[in-house]
Amino acid sequence: MVTQIMSDTDHDDAGTTAARGADGDVLRVTGLTVEYVTDGDPVRACADVTFTLRRGEILGVAGESGSGKSTLITALTRLQRPPAVTTAGSIVFQPRDGGAAVDLVTASPRALRALRWTSLSIVLQSAMDALNPVMRLGAQFADALRTHDRSLGNDAAWARAAELLATVGISGDRARSYPHELSGGMRQRASIALALACGPELVVMDEPTTAVDVVMQRQILAQVLRLRRTLGFAVVFVTHDLSLLLELADRIAIMYAGRIVELGTASELYDDPRHPYTRGLRDSFPPLRAPLRRLTGIPGTPPDLRRPPSGCPFHPRCAARFEGCDTHLPELVTKGGHAVACRLHDPTQRPQPAPGTSTGGAR
Amino acid sequence: MTATTVPAPSAPGAPAPDTPVLEAVDVTKHFEVRSAVGARSVVRAVEGATLALHRGRVVALVGESGSGKTTLARLLAGFYAPTSGEIALEGVTVRQRRGRVERGYHKDVQIVFQDPFGSLNPLHRVRHNLERPLKLHHGVRGRAELDRRVRELLERVALTPTEQFVDKFPHELSGGQRQRVVIARALAVEPKVLLGDEPISMLDVSIRLEMLNLLDRLRTEDGLALLYITHDIASARYLCDDIVVMYAGEMVEGGPKEQVIADPQHPYTRLLVESSPDPGRGARDRAALFDADADGLGEPPSLIDPPSGCRFHPRCPFAMDVCRTQAPPRTDLGDGRWARCWLHQKTQENE
Ligand SMILES: Nc1ncnc2c1ncn2[C@@H]1O[C@H](COP(=O)(O)OP(=O)(O)OP(=O)(O)O)[C@@H](O)[C@H]1O
Ligand SMILES: Nc1ncnc2c1ncn2[C@@H]1O[C@H](COP(=O)(O)OP(=O)(O)OP(=O)(O)O)[C@@H](O)[C@H]1O
Ligand code: SF4
Ligand SMILES: [Mg+2]
Ligand SMILES: [Mg+2]
């Protein structure tokens, strides 16, 4: 049993890529920059964000409040609203059926509408944002289903709604309920089922379980993983809870001040975090079982993006900073699939060239 | 983290050292509510809760959302009168008149809420927010003395250099800084007990540790008795000595933290611990975690019409006949551990 799960999550490339076409990537994001344009200086809440998402993969995005996680999520699904403006970059979506790739940044509203629900969908922190409070659950599902399959009759759509609710552990007869008649956890699971209703290839989730209990959280996430195994969708999962992502995600991107500062597998980030911020973040989560030691968190406070620090945005809080960190912006450099934007790990920037060592430490 | 404080020499007339500073004995709180159609019903928010807080020790109160943790904290803080049972401060039963405790009570027992913004006066600077309790509870007068005390308080919660903070308005501070002001204000009163109702859950992840370390310092240096309410078992383990677990208004298990987490005795505690994220979990355990029974999606119980017998029985994988009809008594398991579950009652009977 365990080995089968391991192969599902860890060797996706080998298995699913072959089965689902030549291209193993569902999304390629390059240089994505999003600004909030208000009266004062624009706030650059996503700066030069670059990553790829593999088919069926769960990519976690972690970072503290205000680091740009929600901005990224809404930009990816093109659900952003003014004053947010995408000022640079591309988001290339590659459909599973081998159809032409679409750049979501330049796609027309009509093209985007055609992709929504069937190809990409979104789950938000508050299920109430996704569910219509004055419509029965089943009717909302039926609407979504029928926009994308006009041949589907009303009864068939309601029957399918009941099936979908059952996949998230809500009994089918609840399809007749209004959202307020369900508990918070049930509503959140219903909104996940709704996001999955039309078999999307990509689901983005912004703090989908932050408002629910840990027990309910575990149950919801177990369902998501189980459904992913059968349906094969990829997930971008945003949360501030790194400890949760370490268990859930295949790979994790760490955001700080609107930038991805590190990206790697869960075990790379846990066992060998390279960015001083990632290390600090990891050490902000006390263990549940491992021996306790005193942890210190990260001194200082997150930056104000209206006045971002010069150079490396983390330098005012960084214990490892060295000459030049306050003036030089480190680039995201990938080595063996593990990417980090810190001058300590950039051979051209390191204080003293240390020949033969792969990772430089502050000395 | 687990350092125990040496109790200060007792003042004359002080209660015996093993008397809890604050105690809830068999406390119940029912709320009467009216439905939309006007029907009356009773929410059994807390039922028969017993809890003792000792000087220099931290008790963590964990459990499901809606299980009664905040209600219990408010009972301990004197904001509600218990429906039955009693609250005792240093061994003396707390009396309430018309739903209110005497003001002196709040000098000894302070509570810190989840939302640091709601609890500070937004129209006043940090200085004013801190001076108020000094004047009110300690009659501190005179500019110089007030300044000195305010500075001292800010230093204790590590808001330094203090001159950078005293004249700020709450909205000019970050969440973590605000919460430290809230704690400083609670400390201004020089309480014996600090009740923290999810005091760090709204704070930025990177700042939470600092707050936990601050609370730990208050307990070791000042000998405060602390109640720490949280959903985050790992942070409870980091800070506390003992853990008490609530489910559906009842306390279901308690004991020293390491034993409760490593070897939970109540099926709900087990579910709670297994569901908690653990950054140190191995990949193999991880996979098994998410492969749990698909049909196990129970719903939290209603507190208006709670399940008969053990309130956890509809979700319990071990439920027996007796669980459905009779509420389990509290079973003492030795070493300060106890659980309220028929499984243990049976085991003891068989021995
Ligand atoms: N409508 C807006 N107008 C101006 N600035 C905004 C707006 N929305 C967000 N921002 C700014 O953009 C930055 C990123 O915000 P975002 O909501 O993406 O952060 P986040 O990582 O999701 O934070 P959280 O964990 O608190 O949800 C913040 O500095 C925020 O102040
Ligand atoms: N003033 C009130 N009137 C009526 N019912 C109440 C009142 N306060 C709390 N309750 C109910 O009592 C129960 C316990 O609530 P309480 O807030 O103590 O739970 P909690 O354990 O703190 O939950 P959470 O973890 O979500 O904060 C809930 O069912 C709640 O709806
Ligand atoms: S680039 Fe410099 S300041 Fe930034 S994280 Fe690395 S060492 Fe610290
Ligand atoms: Mg957000
Ligand atoms: Mg509460």
Short mmCIF file of N, CA and C in Angstrom, two decimals, chain B residues 99-242:
data_model
loop_
_atom_site.label_atom_id
_atom_site.label_comp_id
_atom_site.label_asym_id
_atom_site.label_seq_id
_atom_site.Cartn_x
_atom_site.Cartn_y
_atom_site.Cartn_z
N GLY B 99 -23.72 38.52 38.07
CA GLY B 99 -22.89 38.12 36.94
C GLY B 99 -21.54 38.80 36.91
N ARG B 100 -21.15 39.51 37.98
CA ARG B 100 -19.85 40.18 37.94
C ARG B 100 -19.00 39.78 39.14
N VAL B 101 -17.71 39.64 38.87
CA VAL B 101 -16.79 39.44 39.99
C VAL B 101 -16.38 40.82 40.49
N GLU B 102 -15.79 40.88 41.67
CA GLU B 102 -15.26 42.17 42.14
C GLU B 102 -14.10 42.57 41.25
N ARG B 103 -13.87 43.86 41.18
CA ARG B 103 -12.81 44.33 40.31
C ARG B 103 -11.44 43.77 40.72
N GLY B 104 -11.28 43.57 42.02
CA GLY B 104 -10.02 43.04 42.53
C GLY B 104 -9.63 41.72 41.87
N TYR B 105 -10.62 40.98 41.44
CA TYR B 105 -10.35 39.69 40.81
C TYR B 105 -9.46 39.85 39.58
N HIS B 106 -9.77 40.90 38.79
CA HIS B 106 -9.01 41.10 37.56
C HIS B 106 -7.59 41.57 37.82
N LYS B 107 -7.33 41.94 39.04
CA LYS B 107 -5.96 42.29 39.39
C LYS B 107 -5.12 41.00 39.43
N ASP B 108 -5.75 39.91 39.79
CA ASP B 108 -5.02 38.65 39.88
C ASP B 108 -5.10 37.81 38.63
N VAL B 109 -6.19 37.95 37.90
CA VAL B 109 -6.42 37.08 36.75
C VAL B 109 -6.62 37.93 35.50
N GLN B 110 -5.73 37.79 34.56
CA GLN B 110 -5.83 38.55 33.31
C GLN B 110 -5.97 37.59 32.13
N ILE B 111 -6.67 38.07 31.11
CA ILE B 111 -6.87 37.22 29.93
C ILE B 111 -6.39 37.97 28.69
N VAL B 112 -5.77 37.22 27.78
CA VAL B 112 -5.30 37.80 26.52
C VAL B 112 -6.01 37.06 25.40
N PHE B 113 -6.67 37.83 24.53
CA PHE B 113 -7.46 37.20 23.47
C PHE B 113 -6.65 37.05 22.18
N GLN B 114 -7.27 36.32 21.28
CA GLN B 114 -6.67 36.03 19.99
C GLN B 114 -6.39 37.29 19.18
N ASP B 115 -7.33 38.21 19.18
CA ASP B 115 -7.21 39.36 18.30
C ASP B 115 -6.63 40.55 19.04
N PRO B 116 -5.35 40.85 18.79
CA PRO B 116 -4.70 41.90 19.57
C PRO B 116 -5.26 43.28 19.23
N PHE B 117 -5.94 43.39 18.11
CA PHE B 117 -6.40 44.71 17.72
C PHE B 117 -7.66 45.08 18.49
N GLY B 118 -8.57 44.10 18.56
CA GLY B 118 -9.82 44.35 19.25
C GLY B 118 -9.63 44.74 20.69
N SER B 119 -8.52 44.30 21.31
CA SER B 119 -8.44 44.50 22.75
C SER B 119 -7.66 45.74 23.18
N LEU B 120 -7.09 46.48 22.25
CA LEU B 120 -6.43 47.74 22.63
C LEU B 120 -7.32 48.91 22.25
N ASN B 121 -7.26 49.97 23.01
CA ASN B 121 -8.02 51.15 22.63
C ASN B 121 -7.33 51.85 21.46
N PRO B 122 -7.99 51.83 20.29
CA PRO B 122 -7.31 52.31 19.08
C PRO B 122 -7.10 53.82 19.07
N LEU B 123 -7.83 54.52 19.93
CA LEU B 123 -7.72 55.98 19.92
C LEU B 123 -6.57 56.46 20.79
N HIS B 124 -5.97 55.52 21.53
CA HIS B 124 -4.92 55.96 22.45
C HIS B 124 -3.58 55.34 22.13
N ARG B 125 -2.55 56.10 22.45
CA ARG B 125 -1.20 55.64 22.22
C ARG B 125 -0.87 54.50 23.19
N VAL B 126 0.20 53.77 22.85
CA VAL B 126 0.66 52.67 23.68
C VAL B 126 0.79 53.13 25.13
N ARG B 127 1.38 54.30 25.33
CA ARG B 127 1.58 54.83 26.68
C ARG B 127 0.28 54.84 27.48
N HIS B 128 -0.75 55.41 26.87
CA HIS B 128 -2.03 55.52 27.57
C HIS B 128 -2.60 54.13 27.89
N ASN B 129 -2.52 53.24 26.89
CA ASN B 129 -3.03 51.89 27.08
C ASN B 129 -2.36 51.19 28.26
N LEU B 130 -1.09 51.51 28.50
CA LEU B 130 -0.36 50.85 29.59
C LEU B 130 -0.52 51.60 30.92
N GLU B 131 -0.69 52.92 30.85
CA GLU B 131 -0.79 53.69 32.08
C GLU B 131 -2.11 53.42 32.80
N ARG B 132 -3.14 53.17 32.01
CA ARG B 132 -4.47 52.99 32.59
C ARG B 132 -4.50 51.92 33.68
N PRO B 133 -4.03 50.70 33.37
CA PRO B 133 -4.07 49.69 34.45
C PRO B 133 -3.15 50.06 35.62
N LEU B 134 -2.05 50.76 35.36
CA LEU B 134 -1.15 51.14 36.45
C LEU B 134 -1.86 52.08 37.42
N LYS B 135 -2.63 53.01 36.86
CA LYS B 135 -3.35 53.96 37.71
C LYS B 135 -4.51 53.25 38.42
N LEU B 136 -5.22 52.44 37.63
CA LEU B 136 -6.44 51.83 38.11
C LEU B 136 -6.19 50.80 39.21
N HIS B 137 -5.21 49.93 38.97
CA HIS B 137 -5.02 48.82 39.89
C HIS B 137 -3.95 49.10 40.93
N HIS B 138 -3.04 50.01 40.63
CA HIS B 138 -1.94 50.22 41.58
C HIS B 138 -1.85 51.65 42.05
N GLY B 139 -2.75 52.48 41.57
CA GLY B 139 -2.76 53.87 42.01
C GLY B 139 -1.45 54.59 41.75
N VAL B 140 -0.73 54.17 40.71
CA VAL B 140 0.53 54.85 40.41
C VAL B 140 0.22 56.26 39.94
N ARG B 141 0.87 57.24 40.55
CA ARG B 141 0.67 58.64 40.18
C ARG B 141 2.04 59.24 39.89
N GLY B 142 2.05 60.35 39.24
CA GLY B 142 3.32 61.05 39.02
C GLY B 142 3.94 60.64 37.70
N ARG B 143 4.23 61.62 36.89
CA ARG B 143 4.76 61.41 35.55
C ARG B 143 5.99 60.49 35.56
N ALA B 144 6.96 60.83 36.40
CA ALA B 144 8.23 60.10 36.37
C ALA B 144 8.02 58.62 36.68
N GLU B 145 7.20 58.35 37.70
CA GLU B 145 6.97 56.96 38.08
C GLU B 145 6.21 56.22 36.98
N LEU B 146 5.22 56.87 36.40
CA LEU B 146 4.48 56.24 35.32
C LEU B 146 5.41 55.93 34.14
N ASP B 147 6.22 56.91 33.78
CA ASP B 147 7.16 56.70 32.67
C ASP B 147 8.07 55.50 32.94
N ARG B 148 8.55 55.45 34.17
CA ARG B 148 9.47 54.38 34.51
C ARG B 148 8.77 53.02 34.39
N ARG B 149 7.54 52.94 34.92
CA ARG B 149 6.83 51.67 34.89
C ARG B 149 6.49 51.26 33.45
N VAL B 150 6.09 52.22 32.63
CA VAL B 150 5.76 51.91 31.24
C VAL B 150 7.00 51.40 30.51
N ARG B 151 8.12 52.07 30.75
CA ARG B 151 9.36 51.66 30.09
C ARG B 151 9.72 50.22 30.49
N GLU B 152 9.58 49.95 31.78
CA GLU B 152 9.89 48.62 32.28
C GLU B 152 9.01 47.55 31.62
N LEU B 153 7.73 47.87 31.48
CA LEU B 153 6.80 46.92 30.86
C LEU B 153 7.18 46.65 29.42
N LEU B 154 7.49 47.70 28.68
CA LEU B 154 7.86 47.51 27.28
C LEU B 154 9.14 46.70 27.16
N GLU B 155 10.05 46.91 28.09
CA GLU B 155 11.28 46.13 28.05
C GLU B 155 10.99 44.66 28.31
N ARG B 156 10.06 44.41 29.22
CA ARG B 156 9.77 43.00 29.54
C ARG B 156 9.19 42.27 28.35
N VAL B 157 8.46 42.96 27.49
CA VAL B 157 7.92 42.27 26.32
C VAL B 157 8.77 42.53 25.08
N ALA B 158 10.00 43.00 25.33
CA ALA B 158 10.99 43.18 24.27
C ALA B 158 10.55 44.15 23.18
N LEU B 159 9.83 45.18 23.57
CA LEU B 159 9.55 46.25 22.61
C LEU B 159 10.58 47.35 22.87
N THR B 160 11.76 47.13 22.36
CA THR B 160 12.86 48.08 22.61
C THR B 160 13.45 48.53 21.28
N PRO B 161 14.08 49.69 21.20
CA PRO B 161 14.12 50.72 22.24
C PRO B 161 12.72 51.27 22.51
N THR B 162 12.42 51.41 23.79
CA THR B 162 11.05 51.70 24.19
C THR B 162 10.53 53.03 23.63
N GLU B 163 11.44 54.00 23.48
CA GLU B 163 10.97 55.31 22.98
C GLU B 163 10.40 55.19 21.57
N GLN B 164 10.77 54.11 20.86
CA GLN B 164 10.22 53.92 19.52
C GLN B 164 8.76 53.48 19.55
N PHE B 165 8.32 53.00 20.70
CA PHE B 165 6.99 52.40 20.76
C PHE B 165 5.99 53.15 21.63
N VAL B 166 6.45 53.85 22.67
CA VAL B 166 5.49 54.40 23.64
C VAL B 166 4.50 55.36 23.03
N ASP B 167 4.89 56.07 22.00
CA ASP B 167 3.97 57.08 21.47
C ASP B 167 3.26 56.65 20.20
N LYS B 168 3.35 55.35 19.88
CA LYS B 168 2.66 54.85 18.69
C LYS B 168 1.20 54.56 19.01
N PHE B 169 0.37 54.67 17.99
CA PHE B 169 -1.01 54.20 18.10
C PHE B 169 -1.03 52.71 17.72
N PRO B 170 -2.01 51.95 18.24
CA PRO B 170 -2.03 50.52 17.94
C PRO B 170 -1.95 50.21 16.44
N HIS B 171 -2.62 51.02 15.61
CA HIS B 171 -2.61 50.69 14.18
C HIS B 171 -1.25 50.93 13.52
N GLU B 172 -0.36 51.59 14.25
CA GLU B 172 0.98 51.80 13.68
C GLU B 172 1.92 50.65 14.02
N LEU B 173 1.41 49.65 14.72
CA LEU B 173 2.25 48.52 15.11
C LEU B 173 1.89 47.28 14.31
N SER B 174 2.85 46.37 14.17
CA SER B 174 2.55 45.10 13.52
C SER B 174 1.75 44.23 14.49
N GLY B 175 1.17 43.16 13.97
CA GLY B 175 0.36 42.27 14.81
C GLY B 175 1.13 41.76 16.02
N GLY B 176 2.37 41.36 15.79
CA GLY B 176 3.18 40.82 16.88
C GLY B 176 3.48 41.89 17.93
N GLN B 177 3.74 43.10 17.45
CA GLN B 177 4.02 44.19 18.38
C GLN B 177 2.78 44.53 19.18
N ARG B 178 1.62 44.53 18.50
CA ARG B 178 0.37 44.82 19.21
C ARG B 178 0.11 43.79 20.29
N GLN B 179 0.33 42.51 19.92
CA GLN B 179 0.05 41.47 20.89
C GLN B 179 0.98 41.60 22.09
N ARG B 180 2.20 42.09 21.85
CA ARG B 180 3.11 42.30 22.97
C ARG B 180 2.63 43.44 23.86
N VAL B 181 2.03 44.45 23.25
CA VAL B 181 1.47 45.54 24.06
C VAL B 181 0.32 44.99 24.91
N VAL B 182 -0.50 44.13 24.29
CA VAL B 182 -1.61 43.54 25.05
C VAL B 182 -1.07 42.76 26.25
N ILE B 183 -0.01 42.01 26.02
CA ILE B 183 0.57 41.23 27.13
C ILE B 183 1.17 42.18 28.17
N ALA B 184 1.84 43.24 27.69
CA ALA B 184 2.42 44.22 28.62
C ALA B 184 1.30 44.83 29.48
N ARG B 185 0.17 45.09 28.86
CA ARG B 185 -0.93 45.69 29.61
C ARG B 185 -1.44 44.72 30.67
N ALA B 186 -1.52 43.45 30.29
CA ALA B 186 -1.94 42.44 31.27
C ALA B 186 -0.93 42.38 32.42
N LEU B 187 0.37 42.50 32.08
CA LEU B 187 1.40 42.41 33.11
C LEU B 187 1.40 43.63 34.02
N ALA B 188 0.94 44.76 33.49
CA ALA B 188 0.92 46.00 34.27
C ALA B 188 0.13 45.79 35.55
N VAL B 189 -0.85 44.93 35.48
CA VAL B 189 -1.71 44.65 36.61
C VAL B 189 -0.99 43.79 37.64
N GLU B 190 0.12 43.18 37.23
CA GLU B 190 0.86 42.20 38.05
C GLU B 190 -0.05 41.06 38.48
N PRO B 191 -0.60 40.36 37.50
CA PRO B 191 -1.52 39.28 37.82
C PRO B 191 -0.76 38.06 38.30
N LYS B 192 -1.50 37.15 38.90
CA LYS B 192 -0.90 35.87 39.28
C LYS B 192 -1.15 34.84 38.19
N VAL B 193 -2.21 35.09 37.42
CA VAL B 193 -2.61 34.13 36.39
C VAL B 193 -2.78 34.87 35.07
N LEU B 194 -2.25 34.27 34.01
CA LEU B 194 -2.48 34.82 32.67
C LEU B 194 -3.18 33.74 31.85
N LEU B 195 -4.35 34.09 31.32
CA LEU B 195 -5.09 33.15 30.48
C LEU B 195 -4.91 33.60 29.05
N GLY B 196 -4.30 32.77 28.22
CA GLY B 196 -4.07 33.16 26.82
C GLY B 196 -4.99 32.36 25.92
N ASP B 197 -5.99 33.03 25.31
CA ASP B 197 -6.89 32.33 24.40
C ASP B 197 -6.37 32.46 22.98
N GLU B 198 -5.68 31.46 22.53
CA GLU B 198 -5.02 31.48 21.22
C GLU B 198 -4.23 32.77 21.03
N PRO B 199 -3.33 33.07 21.96
CA PRO B 199 -2.67 34.38 21.91
C PRO B 199 -1.76 34.56 20.71
N ILE B 200 -1.36 33.49 20.05
CA ILE B 200 -0.42 33.70 18.94
C ILE B 200 -1.00 33.30 17.60
N SER B 201 -2.24 32.81 17.56
CA SER B 201 -2.67 32.22 16.29
C SER B 201 -2.91 33.25 15.19
N MET B 202 -3.10 34.51 15.55
CA MET B 202 -3.28 35.52 14.50
C MET B 202 -1.94 36.14 14.09
N LEU B 203 -0.88 35.74 14.74
CA LEU B 203 0.39 36.40 14.46
C LEU B 203 1.11 35.72 13.32
N ASP B 204 2.01 36.47 12.72
CA ASP B 204 2.82 35.92 11.66
C ASP B 204 3.66 34.77 12.18
N VAL B 205 3.78 33.76 11.34
CA VAL B 205 4.50 32.56 11.72
C VAL B 205 5.87 32.88 12.32
N SER B 206 6.59 33.78 11.70
CA SER B 206 7.97 34.01 12.14
C SER B 206 8.03 34.69 13.50
N ILE B 207 6.91 35.25 13.94
CA ILE B 207 6.91 36.00 15.20
C ILE B 207 6.38 35.16 16.35
N ARG B 208 5.69 34.06 16.02
CA ARG B 208 5.05 33.26 17.07
C ARG B 208 6.03 32.74 18.10
N LEU B 209 7.19 32.30 17.61
CA LEU B 209 8.18 31.73 18.52
C LEU B 209 8.60 32.74 19.58
N GLU B 210 8.81 33.97 19.14
CA GLU B 210 9.19 35.01 20.09
C GLU B 210 8.14 35.15 21.19
N MET B 211 6.88 35.07 20.80
CA MET B 211 5.81 35.21 21.78
C MET B 211 5.80 34.02 22.74
N LEU B 212 6.00 32.82 22.20
CA LEU B 212 6.04 31.64 23.07
C LEU B 212 7.20 31.77 24.05
N ASN B 213 8.34 32.23 23.54
CA ASN B 213 9.50 32.39 24.42
C ASN B 213 9.23 33.45 25.48
N LEU B 214 8.50 34.49 25.09
CA LEU B 214 8.14 35.53 26.06
C LEU B 214 7.25 34.94 27.17
N LEU B 215 6.25 34.18 26.76
CA LEU B 215 5.35 33.58 27.75
C LEU B 215 6.13 32.64 28.68
N ASP B 216 7.06 31.92 28.09
CA ASP B 216 7.87 31.01 28.89
C ASP B 216 8.68 31.78 29.94
N ARG B 217 9.19 32.93 29.50
CA ARG B 217 9.98 33.75 30.43
C ARG B 217 9.10 34.25 31.58
N LEU B 218 7.88 34.64 31.27
CA LEU B 218 6.99 35.15 32.31
C LEU B 218 6.70 34.08 33.35
N ARG B 219 6.63 32.87 32.88
CA ARG B 219 6.37 31.78 33.80
C ARG B 219 7.60 31.48 34.64
N THR B 220 8.78 31.46 34.03
CA THR B 220 9.96 31.11 34.82
C THR B 220 10.43 32.28 35.69
N GLU B 221 10.44 33.49 35.11
CA GLU B 221 10.99 34.62 35.86
C GLU B 221 9.99 35.19 36.87
N ASP B 222 8.73 35.26 36.47
CA ASP B 222 7.75 35.90 37.35
C ASP B 222 6.85 34.90 38.05
N GLY B 223 7.02 33.62 37.71
CA GLY B 223 6.20 32.62 38.38
C GLY B 223 4.72 32.71 38.07
N LEU B 224 4.39 33.28 36.92
CA LEU B 224 2.99 33.36 36.52
C LEU B 224 2.41 31.96 36.30
N ALA B 225 1.16 31.80 36.63
CA ALA B 225 0.45 30.58 36.26
C ALA B 225 -0.21 30.86 34.91
N LEU B 226 0.00 29.96 33.95
CA LEU B 226 -0.46 30.24 32.59
C LEU B 226 -1.42 29.17 32.08
N LEU B 227 -2.47 29.65 31.42
CA LEU B 227 -3.31 28.74 30.64
C LEU B 227 -3.10 29.11 29.18
N TYR B 228 -2.73 28.14 28.37
CA TYR B 228 -2.45 28.40 26.97
C TYR B 228 -3.43 27.62 26.11
N ILE B 229 -4.37 28.34 25.50
CA ILE B 229 -5.36 27.70 24.64
C ILE B 229 -4.87 27.74 23.20
N THR B 230 -4.92 26.62 22.53
CA THR B 230 -4.42 26.59 21.15
C THR B 230 -5.00 25.42 20.38
N HIS B 231 -4.90 25.53 19.06
CA HIS B 231 -5.21 24.39 18.19
C HIS B 231 -3.94 23.67 17.79
N ASP B 232 -2.83 24.30 18.13
CA ASP B 232 -1.54 23.85 17.61
C ASP B 232 -0.83 23.02 18.68
N ILE B 233 -0.96 21.71 18.55
CA ILE B 233 -0.44 20.82 19.59
C ILE B 233 1.08 20.95 19.69
N ALA B 234 1.74 21.17 18.56
CA ALA B 234 3.20 21.26 18.61
C ALA B 234 3.62 22.48 19.43
N SER B 235 2.90 23.59 19.28
CA SER B 235 3.28 24.77 20.07
C SER B 235 2.91 24.55 21.54
N ALA B 236 1.84 23.81 21.80
CA ALA B 236 1.48 23.48 23.18
C ALA B 236 2.61 22.68 23.82
N ARG B 237 3.12 21.72 23.07
CA ARG B 237 4.20 20.90 23.59
C ARG B 237 5.43 21.76 23.89
N TYR B 238 5.69 22.71 23.02
CA TYR B 238 6.85 23.58 23.18
C TYR B 238 6.77 24.36 24.49
N LEU B 239 5.57 24.85 24.81
CA LEU B 239 5.45 25.77 25.93
C LEU B 239 5.01 25.13 27.25
N CYS B 240 4.14 24.15 27.19
CA CYS B 240 3.42 23.80 28.43
C CYS B 240 4.09 22.68 29.22
N ASP B 241 3.52 22.45 30.40
CA ASP B 241 3.91 21.31 31.22
C ASP B 241 2.86 20.20 31.07
N ASP B 242 1.60 20.61 31.19
CA ASP B 242 0.51 19.64 31.13
C ASP B 242 -0.45 20.01 30.02
#
